[in-house]
Short mmCIF file of C-alpha atoms in Angstrom, two decimals:
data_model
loop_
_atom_site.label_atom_id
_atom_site.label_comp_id
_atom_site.label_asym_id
_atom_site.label_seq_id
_atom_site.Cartn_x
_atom_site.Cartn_y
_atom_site.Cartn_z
CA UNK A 26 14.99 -11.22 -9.47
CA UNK A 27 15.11 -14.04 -11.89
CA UNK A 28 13.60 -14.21 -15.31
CA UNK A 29 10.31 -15.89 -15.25
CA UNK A 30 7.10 -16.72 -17.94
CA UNK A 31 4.64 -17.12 -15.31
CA UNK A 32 2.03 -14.37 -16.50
CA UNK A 33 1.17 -12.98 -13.40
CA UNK A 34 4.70 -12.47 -12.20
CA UNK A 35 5.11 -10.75 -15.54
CA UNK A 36 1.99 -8.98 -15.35
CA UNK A 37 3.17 -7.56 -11.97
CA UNK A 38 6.51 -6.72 -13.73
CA UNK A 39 4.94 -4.53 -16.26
CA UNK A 40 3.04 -2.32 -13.68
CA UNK A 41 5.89 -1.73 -11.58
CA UNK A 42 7.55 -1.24 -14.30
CA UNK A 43 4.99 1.51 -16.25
CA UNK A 44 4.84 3.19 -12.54
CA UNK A 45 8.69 3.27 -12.54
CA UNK A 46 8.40 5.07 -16.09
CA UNK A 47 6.70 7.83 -14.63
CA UNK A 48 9.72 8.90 -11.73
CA UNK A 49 11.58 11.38 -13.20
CA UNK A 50 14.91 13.08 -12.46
CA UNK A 51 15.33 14.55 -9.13
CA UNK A 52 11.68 13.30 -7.88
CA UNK A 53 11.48 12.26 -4.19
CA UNK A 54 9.57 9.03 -4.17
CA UNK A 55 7.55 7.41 -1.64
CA UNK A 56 8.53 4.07 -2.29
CA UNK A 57 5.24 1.10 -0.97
CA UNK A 58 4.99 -2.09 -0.10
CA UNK A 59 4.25 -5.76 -1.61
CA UNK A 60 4.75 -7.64 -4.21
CA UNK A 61 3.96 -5.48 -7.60
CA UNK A 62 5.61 -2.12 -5.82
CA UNK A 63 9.01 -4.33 -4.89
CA UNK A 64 8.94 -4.57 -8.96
CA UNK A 65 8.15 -0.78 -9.45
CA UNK A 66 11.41 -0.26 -6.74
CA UNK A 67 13.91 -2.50 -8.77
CA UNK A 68 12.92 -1.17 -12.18
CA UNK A 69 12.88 2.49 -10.57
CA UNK A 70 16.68 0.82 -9.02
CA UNK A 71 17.99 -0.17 -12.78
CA UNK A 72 16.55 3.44 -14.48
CA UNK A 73 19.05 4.73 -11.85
CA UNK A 74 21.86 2.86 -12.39
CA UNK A 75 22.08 2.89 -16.23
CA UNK A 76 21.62 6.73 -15.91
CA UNK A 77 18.05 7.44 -17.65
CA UNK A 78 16.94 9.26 -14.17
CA UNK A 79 19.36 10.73 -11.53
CA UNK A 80 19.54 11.92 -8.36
CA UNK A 81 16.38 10.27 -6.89
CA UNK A 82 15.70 9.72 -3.17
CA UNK A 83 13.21 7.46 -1.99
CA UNK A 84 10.78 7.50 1.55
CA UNK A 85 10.31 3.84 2.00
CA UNK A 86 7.00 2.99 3.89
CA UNK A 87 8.31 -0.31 5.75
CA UNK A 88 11.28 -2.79 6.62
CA UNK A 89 10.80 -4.15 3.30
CA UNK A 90 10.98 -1.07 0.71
CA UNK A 91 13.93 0.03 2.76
CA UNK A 92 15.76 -3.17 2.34
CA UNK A 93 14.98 -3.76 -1.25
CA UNK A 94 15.60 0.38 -2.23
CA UNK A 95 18.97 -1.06 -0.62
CA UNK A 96 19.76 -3.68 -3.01
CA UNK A 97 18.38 -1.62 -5.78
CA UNK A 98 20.91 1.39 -5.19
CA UNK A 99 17.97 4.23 -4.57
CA UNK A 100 19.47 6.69 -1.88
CA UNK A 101 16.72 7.01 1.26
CA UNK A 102 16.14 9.94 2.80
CA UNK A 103 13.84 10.64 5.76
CA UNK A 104 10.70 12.94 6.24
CA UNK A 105 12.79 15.29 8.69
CA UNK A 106 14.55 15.70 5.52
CA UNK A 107 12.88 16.85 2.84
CA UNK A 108 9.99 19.42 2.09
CA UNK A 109 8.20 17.82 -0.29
CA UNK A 110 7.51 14.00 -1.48
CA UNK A 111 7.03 14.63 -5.76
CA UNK A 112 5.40 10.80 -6.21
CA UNK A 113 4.46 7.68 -4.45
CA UNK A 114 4.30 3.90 -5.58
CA UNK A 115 2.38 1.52 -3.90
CA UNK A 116 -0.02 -1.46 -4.40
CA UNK A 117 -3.36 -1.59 -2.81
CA UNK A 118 -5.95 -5.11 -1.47
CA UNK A 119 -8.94 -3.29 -3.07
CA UNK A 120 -9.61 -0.42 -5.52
CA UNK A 121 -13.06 0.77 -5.80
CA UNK A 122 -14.37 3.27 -8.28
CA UNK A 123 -14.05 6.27 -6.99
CA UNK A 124 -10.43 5.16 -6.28
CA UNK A 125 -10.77 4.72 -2.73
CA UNK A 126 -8.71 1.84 -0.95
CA UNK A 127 -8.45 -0.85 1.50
CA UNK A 128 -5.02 -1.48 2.27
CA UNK A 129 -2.89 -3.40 4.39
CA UNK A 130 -2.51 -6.22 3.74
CA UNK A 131 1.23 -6.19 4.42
CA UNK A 132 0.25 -4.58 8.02
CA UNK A 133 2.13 -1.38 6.71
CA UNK A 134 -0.73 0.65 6.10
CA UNK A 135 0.23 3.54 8.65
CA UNK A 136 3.63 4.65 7.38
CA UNK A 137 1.60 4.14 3.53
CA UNK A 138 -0.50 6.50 4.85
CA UNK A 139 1.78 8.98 5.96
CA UNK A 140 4.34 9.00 2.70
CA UNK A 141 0.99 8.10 0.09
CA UNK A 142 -1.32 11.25 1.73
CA UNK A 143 1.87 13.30 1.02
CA UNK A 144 2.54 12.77 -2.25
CA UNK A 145 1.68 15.21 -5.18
CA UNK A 146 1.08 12.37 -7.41
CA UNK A 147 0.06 8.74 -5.67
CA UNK A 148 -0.05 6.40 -8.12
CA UNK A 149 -1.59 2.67 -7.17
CA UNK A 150 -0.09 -0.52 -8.77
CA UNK A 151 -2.37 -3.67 -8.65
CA UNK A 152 -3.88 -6.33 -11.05
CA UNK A 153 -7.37 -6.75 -12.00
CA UNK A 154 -8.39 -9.29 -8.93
CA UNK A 155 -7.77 -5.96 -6.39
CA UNK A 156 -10.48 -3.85 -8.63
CA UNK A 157 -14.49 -4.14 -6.76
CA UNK A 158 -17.53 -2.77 -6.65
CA UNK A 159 -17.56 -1.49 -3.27
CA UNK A 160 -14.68 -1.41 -0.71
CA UNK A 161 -14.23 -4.33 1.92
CA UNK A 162 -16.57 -7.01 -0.55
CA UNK A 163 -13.08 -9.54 -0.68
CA UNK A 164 -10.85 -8.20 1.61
CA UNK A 165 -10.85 -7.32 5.64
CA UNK A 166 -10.00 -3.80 6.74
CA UNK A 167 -6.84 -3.77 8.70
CA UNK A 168 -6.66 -1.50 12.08
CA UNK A 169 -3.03 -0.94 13.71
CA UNK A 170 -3.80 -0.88 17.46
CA UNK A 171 -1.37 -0.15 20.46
CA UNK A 172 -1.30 -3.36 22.29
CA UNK A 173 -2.81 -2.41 25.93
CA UNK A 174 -5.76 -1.18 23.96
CA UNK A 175 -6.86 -4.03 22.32
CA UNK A 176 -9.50 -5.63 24.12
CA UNK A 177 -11.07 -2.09 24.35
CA UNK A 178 -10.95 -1.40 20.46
CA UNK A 179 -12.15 -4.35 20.11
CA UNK A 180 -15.18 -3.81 21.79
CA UNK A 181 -15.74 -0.34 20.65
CA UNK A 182 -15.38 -2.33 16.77
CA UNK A 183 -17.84 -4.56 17.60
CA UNK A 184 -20.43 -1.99 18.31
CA UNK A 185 -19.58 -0.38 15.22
CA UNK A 186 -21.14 -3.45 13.27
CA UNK A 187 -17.54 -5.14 12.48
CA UNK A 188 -16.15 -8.28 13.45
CA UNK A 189 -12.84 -7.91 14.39
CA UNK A 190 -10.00 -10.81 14.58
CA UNK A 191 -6.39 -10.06 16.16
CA UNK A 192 -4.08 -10.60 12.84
CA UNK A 193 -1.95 -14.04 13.89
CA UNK A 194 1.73 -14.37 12.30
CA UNK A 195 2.57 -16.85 9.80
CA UNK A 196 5.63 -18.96 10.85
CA UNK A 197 5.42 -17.18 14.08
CA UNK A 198 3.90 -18.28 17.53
CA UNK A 199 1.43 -15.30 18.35
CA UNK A 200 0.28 -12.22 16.60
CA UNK A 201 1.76 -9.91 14.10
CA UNK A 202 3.51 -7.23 14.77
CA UNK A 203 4.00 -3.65 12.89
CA UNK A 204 7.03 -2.02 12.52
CA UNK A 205 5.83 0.56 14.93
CA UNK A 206 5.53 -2.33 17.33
CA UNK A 207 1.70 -2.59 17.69
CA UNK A 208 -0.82 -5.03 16.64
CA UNK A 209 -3.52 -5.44 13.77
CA UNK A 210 -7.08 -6.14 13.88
CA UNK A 211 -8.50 -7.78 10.62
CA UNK A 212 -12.34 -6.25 10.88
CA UNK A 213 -15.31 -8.15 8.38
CA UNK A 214 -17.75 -5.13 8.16
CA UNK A 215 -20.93 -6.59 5.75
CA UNK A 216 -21.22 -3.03 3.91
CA UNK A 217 -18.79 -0.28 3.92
CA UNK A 218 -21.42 2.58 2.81
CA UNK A 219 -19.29 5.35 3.45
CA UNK A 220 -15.32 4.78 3.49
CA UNK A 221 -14.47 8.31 4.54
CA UNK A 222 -16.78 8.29 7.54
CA UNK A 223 -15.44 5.01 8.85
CA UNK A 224 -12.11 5.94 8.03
CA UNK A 225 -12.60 8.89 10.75
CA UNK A 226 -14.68 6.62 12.74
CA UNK A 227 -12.25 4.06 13.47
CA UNK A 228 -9.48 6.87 13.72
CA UNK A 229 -10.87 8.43 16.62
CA UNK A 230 -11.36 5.18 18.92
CA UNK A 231 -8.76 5.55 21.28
CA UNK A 232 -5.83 3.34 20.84
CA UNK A 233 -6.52 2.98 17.57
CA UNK A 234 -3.41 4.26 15.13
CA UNK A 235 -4.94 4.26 11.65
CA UNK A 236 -6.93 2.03 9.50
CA UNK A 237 -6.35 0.78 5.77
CA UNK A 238 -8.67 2.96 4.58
CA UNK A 239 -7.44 5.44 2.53
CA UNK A 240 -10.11 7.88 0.43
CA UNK A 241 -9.48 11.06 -1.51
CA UNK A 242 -5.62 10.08 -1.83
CA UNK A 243 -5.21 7.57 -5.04
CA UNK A 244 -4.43 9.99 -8.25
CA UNK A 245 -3.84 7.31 -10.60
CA UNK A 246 -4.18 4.11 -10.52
CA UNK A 247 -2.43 1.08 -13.21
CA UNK A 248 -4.17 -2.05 -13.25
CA UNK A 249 -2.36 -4.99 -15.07
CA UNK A 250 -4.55 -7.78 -16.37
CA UNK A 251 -3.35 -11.11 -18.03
CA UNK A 252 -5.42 -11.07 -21.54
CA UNK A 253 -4.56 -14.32 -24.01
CA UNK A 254 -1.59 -14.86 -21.89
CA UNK A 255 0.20 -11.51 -22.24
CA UNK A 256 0.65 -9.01 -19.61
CA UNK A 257 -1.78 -5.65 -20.19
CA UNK A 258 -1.41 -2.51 -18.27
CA UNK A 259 -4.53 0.26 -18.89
CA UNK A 260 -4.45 3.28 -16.40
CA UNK A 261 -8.15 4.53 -14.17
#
């Protein structure tokens, strides 16, 4: 990646960056998805090549982790593979204080789920805009969905109290697809008063594959902020 003084691109530098500093020698690493993680997965990358950490292995959570842990150098490795998965990187939509998320976003949240939930340490990389009061308040909560089930889920959402829209690709004629081959539904709920219920909620309507919910996972979580210009990372 090229060298830029844009402050949010180096704002999201320095949190991948201070989440790379914390993968040590030997770790398996769950390695996320977006924008600030791709960061974290280069810097963990050049830690690797100039020999500060070795023998790292990395469970990447979509197309694009596993192509840019590929142009970074970090070995993958599979979850038939290994017993254990020491730390996970990954960004999140929304962070509320309790550290539960909405993720998504990136319609990866199902394979996040799997590698994040597994993690001893899960450690969240976003900047201050992600950070709310109460989860779903900016952002819509993303539901993977097997296709033939969609009208059904949809339904069963509504009654729920959400509004749910099918996810439509960008540069692409029709909807977006995950890389387990299903669809998303973007859902508007007007209050999400308990995150772990829903989460279990949604889970259990049939056809339904998981939600962007995640509660009780998030361990740490570095926010980076832009203050007088300069790029800030405190830790919640």
């Amino acid at each position: 990646m090229s060298e830029t003084s844009d402050p949010v691109t180096l704002m999201k530098q320095e949190v991948g960056k201070a989440a790379a500093q914390r993968v040590k020698s030997g770790a398996i690493v769950g390695l996320g998805t977006g924008s600030t993680t791709a960061y974290a997965i280069q810097y963990i990358g050049e830690r690797l090549k100039s020999g500060e950490i070795t023998d790292i292995k990395g469970i990447p959570t979509s197309f694009q982790a596993t192509v840019l842990a590929k142009q970074y150098g970090i070995p993958l490795t599979t979850l038939d593979e290994v017993d254990r998965i020491d730390v996970a990187i990954d960004g999140a939509d929304e962070v509320d204080p309790h550290k539960n998320l909405i993720k998504g976003g990136g319609a990866a949240h199902t394979r996040e789920k799997i590698v994040d939930s597994l993690a001893e340490e899960f450690i969240v990389v976003v900047d201050s805009s992600k950070i709310v009061d109460k989860l779903g308040s900016t952002f819509l909560l993303p539901v993977e969905v097997l296709p033939l089930a969609m009208t059904p889920v949809m339904r069963a959402i509504e009654k729920l109290g959400g509004k749910p829209q099918l996810r439509m690709g960008v540069k692409k004629a029709g909807p977006v697809i995950t890389d387990q081959g299903n669809m998303v539904i973007d859902v508007k709920f007007d209050s999400i008063d308990n995150p772990a219920e829903l989460e279990k909620t949604l889970n259990n309507i049939p056809g339904v594959l998981e939600n962007g919910l995640f509660v009780g996972v998030t361990d740490v979580v570095l926010v980076g902020e832009v203050i007088d210009g300069k790029p800030v990372v405190r830790e919640i």
